[in-house]
Amino acid sequence: MRPVLVTGATGTVGRHVVDGLRDAPDVAVTAASRDPDRARDRLDCPVVAFDVTDPTTFRDAFADVDALFLVRPPALSRVRRDIVPALAAAIGAGVDHVVFLSVIGADRNPLVPHARIESWLAESGVDTTFLRASFFMQNLSTTHREEIRRGELPVPAGTGATSFVDARDVAAVAVETLRTGTTGSYTLTGPEAIEYDAVCRRLSAMLDHEVTYDPPSLPRFCWSQYRSGGSLVRAAVVAAIYTTVRLGLADRVTDDVRTVLGRPPIDFETFVRDYRSVWT
Ligand SMILES: NC(=O)c1ccc[n+]([C@@H]2O[C@H](COP(=O)([O-])OP(=O)(O)OC[C@H]3O[C@@H](n4cnc5c(N)ncnc54)[C@H](OP(=O)(O)O)[C@@H]3O)[C@@H](O)[C@H]2O)c1
């Protein structure tokens, strides 16, 4: 049994990685969380306390671990200060394979924190698998859930298309590569790129209410993010992400999910059907 530690185990992708590894006969999975008691209630597997910014948690978390599923917590962007010490401790403790949840385009954009994590891992000598994921479909069922329930999707994406991927597919690829020790880089997308206008039309057709797309200007978007409790820095980061969509840089579709899993990626309609209850 290969011991695997899953970080971000309570998150969008990590929870499905735990599910997939728990059912695998050749792997012993442990979940990592800052709040092990809360995580234990949600995940049916051993849980260890882990805070990537707290070195006192590293020894127990990485004891007897061979492979690591690494999630960069979204709030942490100072890689050298906040992420690297934990990675160095993991490798020092014997981790020989890191499967990292990265972001689409990280190989071409050195400014994103994921690119700096990839570089550090590549130079460390550990075996690596980089999963460069496109936007998760699940952003629509989490971040945008209340807006969609109200019948709107106010994002400044213009007419740019996005190759949304289902987080369950990202997790399935992670499970496969963790189990088999497969290394390399994969750009994980859904089967097509969809404009936000079409996202709303498809949601309207499948839900009991109309969802309209009325993209705000960038300043109006930043202001509304700030007013609803986000920091200006966070608003600027999100605005920058949607700017890449507007410029047509988020529409790349690949076959990598099929290459690893031997089946096509989950399509948008299946995602909406599976998550329908969150918007109704
Ligand atoms: N959203 C997208 O469309 C998208 C697309 C591509 C890539 N990504 C990348 O995927 C990653 C995950 O993003 P997400 O929005 O889906 O978040 P998420 O995984 O749903 O949530 C964050 C996870 O990080 C853990 N965490 C938070 N702070 C931590 C800390 N200090 N130490 C250890 N664990 C900590 C949390 O676990 P506990 O609370 O249990 O500790 C939680 O499980 C990010 O790096 C993001 O950039 C996102």
XYZ file of C-alpha atoms and ligand atoms in Angstrom:
328
model
C 0.000 0.000 0.000
C 1.504 3.294 -1.112
C 0.956 6.005 1.550
C -0.425 9.211 -0.007
C -1.099 12.524 1.739
C -3.807 14.758 0.233
C -3.563 18.473 1.048
C -6.558 20.716 0.376
C -8.552 17.591 1.225
C -11.644 19.575 2.192
C -11.513 21.664 -1.002
C -13.077 21.594 -4.470
C -10.680 19.048 -6.004
C -9.076 17.523 -2.881
C -12.332 16.053 -1.536
C -12.762 14.048 -4.765
C -9.103 12.969 -4.683
C -9.695 11.558 -1.196
C -12.832 9.748 -2.421
C -10.965 8.252 -5.382
C -7.951 7.118 -3.359
C -10.075 5.672 -0.551
C -11.525 3.196 -3.047
C -8.094 2.315 -4.519
C -6.741 -1.056 -3.328
C -3.066 -0.116 -3.700
C -3.046 3.184 -1.754
C -3.358 4.203 1.902
C -4.750 7.742 1.892
C -4.470 10.341 4.661
C -6.180 13.729 4.425
C -4.503 16.925 5.649
C -6.457 19.812 7.179
C -5.962 22.776 9.483
C -9.040 21.555 11.335
C -8.812 17.742 11.520
C -11.983 17.316 13.632
C -14.129 19.200 11.133
C -12.456 17.356 8.226
C -12.988 13.959 9.904
C -16.734 14.627 9.967
C -16.704 15.133 6.194
C -14.079 12.642 4.982
C -14.190 8.943 5.694
C -10.403 8.427 6.112
C -7.544 9.181 8.537
C -6.914 12.918 8.914
C -3.752 14.678 10.075
C -3.331 18.298 11.217
C -1.491 20.350 8.590
C -1.049 24.058 8.064
C 1.352 24.838 5.218
C 2.463 27.994 7.066
C 3.045 26.210 10.414
C 6.283 24.145 10.525
C 5.230 22.495 13.812
C 2.659 20.482 11.817
C 5.136 19.165 9.204
C 6.740 16.258 11.093
C 3.531 14.332 11.829
C 1.911 15.269 8.516
C 4.791 13.964 6.366
C 5.777 10.921 8.468
C 5.752 7.774 6.286
C 4.327 9.566 3.224
C 5.532 8.510 -0.253
C 3.366 10.665 -2.511
C 1.797 14.083 -1.988
C -1.208 15.765 -3.614
C -0.391 19.445 -3.319
C -2.970 22.237 -3.354
C -1.826 25.845 -3.071
C -4.284 27.513 -0.695
C -5.838 30.301 -2.796
C -5.041 32.996 -0.220
C -1.288 32.249 -0.188
C 0.722 33.888 -2.964
C 4.131 34.330 -1.303
C 5.515 30.998 -2.430
C 9.030 31.187 -1.013
C 7.778 32.237 2.415
C 4.508 30.272 2.685
C 4.805 27.125 0.550
C 8.474 26.205 -0.007
C 9.326 25.348 3.644
C 6.572 22.706 3.685
C 7.721 21.262 0.348
C 11.319 21.070 1.559
C 10.136 19.302 4.729
C 8.040 16.840 2.718
C 10.942 15.895 0.459
C 13.285 15.724 3.448
C 10.852 13.304 5.102
C 10.935 10.967 2.085
C 8.159 12.111 -0.267
C 9.269 10.995 -3.759
C 6.345 12.131 -5.944
C 4.378 15.398 -5.842
C 1.196 15.793 -7.887
C 0.536 19.542 -7.945
C -2.802 21.204 -8.732
C -1.553 24.009 -10.968
C -3.386 26.360 -13.301
C -3.750 26.464 -17.083
C -1.050 28.670 -18.623
C 1.341 28.388 -15.640
C 4.037 27.262 -18.096
C 3.700 30.578 -19.982
C 2.999 33.020 -17.145
C 5.820 33.252 -14.567
C 3.777 35.767 -12.533
C 1.253 33.268 -11.161
C 2.300 31.627 -7.866
C 1.707 28.191 -9.414
C 4.573 28.848 -11.860
C 6.945 29.542 -8.984
C 5.865 26.344 -7.215
C 6.366 24.340 -10.427
C 9.872 25.798 -10.867
C 10.871 25.035 -7.291
C 9.586 21.462 -7.516
C 11.279 20.895 -10.895
C 14.605 22.025 -9.441
C 14.178 19.949 -6.261
C 14.675 16.659 -8.118
C 11.480 15.035 -6.774
C 9.204 13.279 -9.307
C 6.509 15.730 -10.376
C 3.137 15.747 -12.081
C 1.746 19.176 -12.897
C -2.028 19.300 -13.403
C -2.634 22.664 -15.110
C -6.366 22.987 -14.758
C -8.678 25.346 -16.600
C -11.482 27.200 -14.722
C -13.509 24.757 -12.640
C -17.165 24.330 -13.588
C -17.676 24.184 -9.819
C -16.917 27.945 -9.598
C -20.505 28.273 -10.850
C -21.877 26.126 -8.003
C -19.754 27.762 -5.262
C -18.454 31.301 -5.909
C -21.336 32.225 -8.254
C -24.032 30.123 -6.633
C -26.068 32.940 -5.072
C -25.836 35.144 -8.182
C -27.073 32.322 -10.390
C -29.908 31.657 -7.932
C -30.838 35.350 -8.331
C -30.733 34.965 -12.128
C -27.494 36.767 -12.968
C -23.805 36.121 -13.649
C -22.036 39.502 -13.322
C -18.454 38.715 -14.382
C -16.338 40.982 -16.618
C -15.530 38.256 -19.145
C -16.848 40.038 -22.262
C -17.320 37.625 -25.150
C -14.294 35.507 -24.275
C -14.779 31.743 -24.032
C -13.540 29.463 -21.233
C -12.651 25.766 -21.486
C -14.319 24.967 -18.114
C -13.240 21.643 -16.581
C -15.172 19.629 -14.003
C -13.169 19.451 -10.750
C -14.122 15.757 -10.549
C -12.118 15.134 -13.741
C -9.115 16.998 -12.317
C -9.382 14.814 -9.213
C -9.700 11.622 -11.274
C -6.493 12.494 -13.150
C -4.779 13.200 -9.815
C -5.890 9.816 -8.448
C -4.632 7.991 -11.536
C -1.226 9.699 -11.522
C -0.798 9.261 -7.754
C -1.626 5.549 -7.981
C 0.594 4.844 -10.972
C 3.405 7.297 -10.206
C 2.924 8.895 -13.644
C 4.971 12.063 -14.057
C 4.705 14.917 -16.576
C 2.539 17.964 -17.257
C -1.114 17.910 -18.246
C -3.377 20.785 -19.271
C -6.818 19.756 -18.081
C -9.864 21.252 -19.793
C -13.440 20.326 -20.512
C -14.553 19.158 -23.961
C -15.301 22.684 -25.300
C -14.785 26.402 -24.655
C -17.993 28.271 -23.741
C -18.724 32.003 -23.677
C -20.430 33.321 -20.524
C -23.447 34.351 -22.561
C -23.848 30.720 -23.627
C -23.213 29.552 -20.040
C -26.246 31.628 -18.985
C -28.411 30.427 -21.870
C -27.601 26.798 -21.047
C -28.245 27.334 -17.332
C -31.572 29.008 -18.169
C -32.559 26.050 -20.318
C -31.814 23.541 -17.545
C -32.899 25.411 -14.398
C -36.384 26.636 -13.488
C -35.431 30.287 -13.937
C -33.753 32.662 -16.395
C -30.054 33.522 -15.872
C -28.830 36.606 -17.731
C -25.311 37.714 -18.583
C -24.755 41.433 -18.199
C -20.965 41.892 -17.895
C -19.989 44.805 -15.628
C -17.116 47.157 -16.445
C -13.831 46.276 -14.698
C -14.022 49.223 -12.227
C -17.654 48.397 -11.379
C -16.719 44.730 -10.861
C -13.748 45.603 -8.587
C -15.937 47.983 -6.589
C -18.701 45.394 -6.077
C -16.139 42.769 -4.992
C -14.654 45.242 -2.524
C -18.088 46.274 -1.207
C -19.060 42.640 -0.615
C -16.123 42.160 1.746
C -13.144 41.287 -0.484
C -9.867 43.199 -0.386
C -8.928 45.454 -3.305
C -5.911 43.221 -4.013
C -8.158 40.161 -4.277
C -10.590 42.100 -6.492
C -7.694 43.076 -8.764
C -6.504 39.452 -8.990
C -9.985 38.226 -9.935
C -10.359 41.088 -12.425
C -7.020 40.102 -13.976
C -8.248 36.515 -14.359
C -11.381 37.683 -16.177
C -9.259 39.976 -18.331
C -7.433 36.902 -19.639
C -10.846 35.452 -20.513
C -11.903 38.692 -22.287
C -8.689 38.634 -24.293
C -9.468 35.107 -25.497
C -6.642 33.443 -23.523
C -8.820 30.953 -21.592
C -10.316 29.037 -24.499
C -7.671 26.373 -25.089
C -9.156 22.855 -25.243
C -6.934 19.798 -24.833
C -7.359 16.013 -24.913
C -5.329 15.413 -21.744
C -8.251 14.219 -19.579
C -9.033 11.537 -22.166
C -5.341 10.659 -22.524
C -5.043 9.844 -18.821
C -8.523 8.508 -18.064
C -9.366 6.827 -21.380
C -12.765 8.581 -21.475
C -13.923 12.038 -22.538
C -14.103 14.845 -19.969
C -17.429 15.580 -18.219
C -19.470 18.035 -20.301
C -21.256 21.181 -19.138
C -24.768 19.684 -19.277
C -23.744 16.738 -17.085
C -22.206 19.137 -14.568
C -25.401 21.248 -14.416
C -27.590 18.143 -14.057
C -25.398 16.797 -11.219
C -25.336 20.120 -9.308
C -28.812 21.379 -10.238
C -30.090 21.354 -6.635
C -27.571 24.006 -5.471
C -29.235 26.677 -7.658
C -32.875 25.772 -7.055
N -11.053 27.782 -9.078
C -10.543 27.519 -10.262
O -11.208 27.658 -11.298
C -9.126 27.016 -10.365
C -8.638 26.589 -11.607
C -7.310 26.104 -11.693
C -6.522 26.074 -10.553
N -7.029 26.503 -9.355
C -6.156 26.438 -8.177
O -6.612 25.393 -7.347
C -6.200 25.677 -6.003
C -7.385 25.428 -5.076
O -8.340 26.458 -5.280
P -9.841 26.323 -4.792
O -10.448 27.653 -4.978
O -10.458 25.115 -5.438
O -9.686 26.109 -3.217
P -10.094 24.842 -2.363
O -9.188 23.703 -2.680
O -11.558 24.586 -2.478
O -9.900 25.335 -0.861
C -8.690 25.555 -0.269
C -8.135 24.314 0.486
O -6.889 24.719 1.008
C -6.802 24.329 2.369
N -6.038 25.351 3.061
C -6.339 26.668 3.193
N -5.376 27.293 3.889
C -4.455 26.352 4.215
C -3.230 26.372 4.947
N -2.752 27.486 5.500
N -2.543 25.212 5.068
C -3.018 24.043 4.520
N -4.171 23.970 3.839
C -4.877 25.105 3.688
C -8.218 24.205 2.895
O -8.224 23.140 3.824
P -8.599 23.271 5.404
O -9.500 24.470 5.546
O -9.286 21.974 5.704
O -7.285 23.419 6.085
C -9.008 23.840 1.647
O -9.146 22.424 1.549
C -5.670 27.099 -5.979
O -4.276 27.108 -5.967
C -6.218 27.673 -7.280
O -5.410 28.718 -7.774
C -8.299 26.958 -9.235
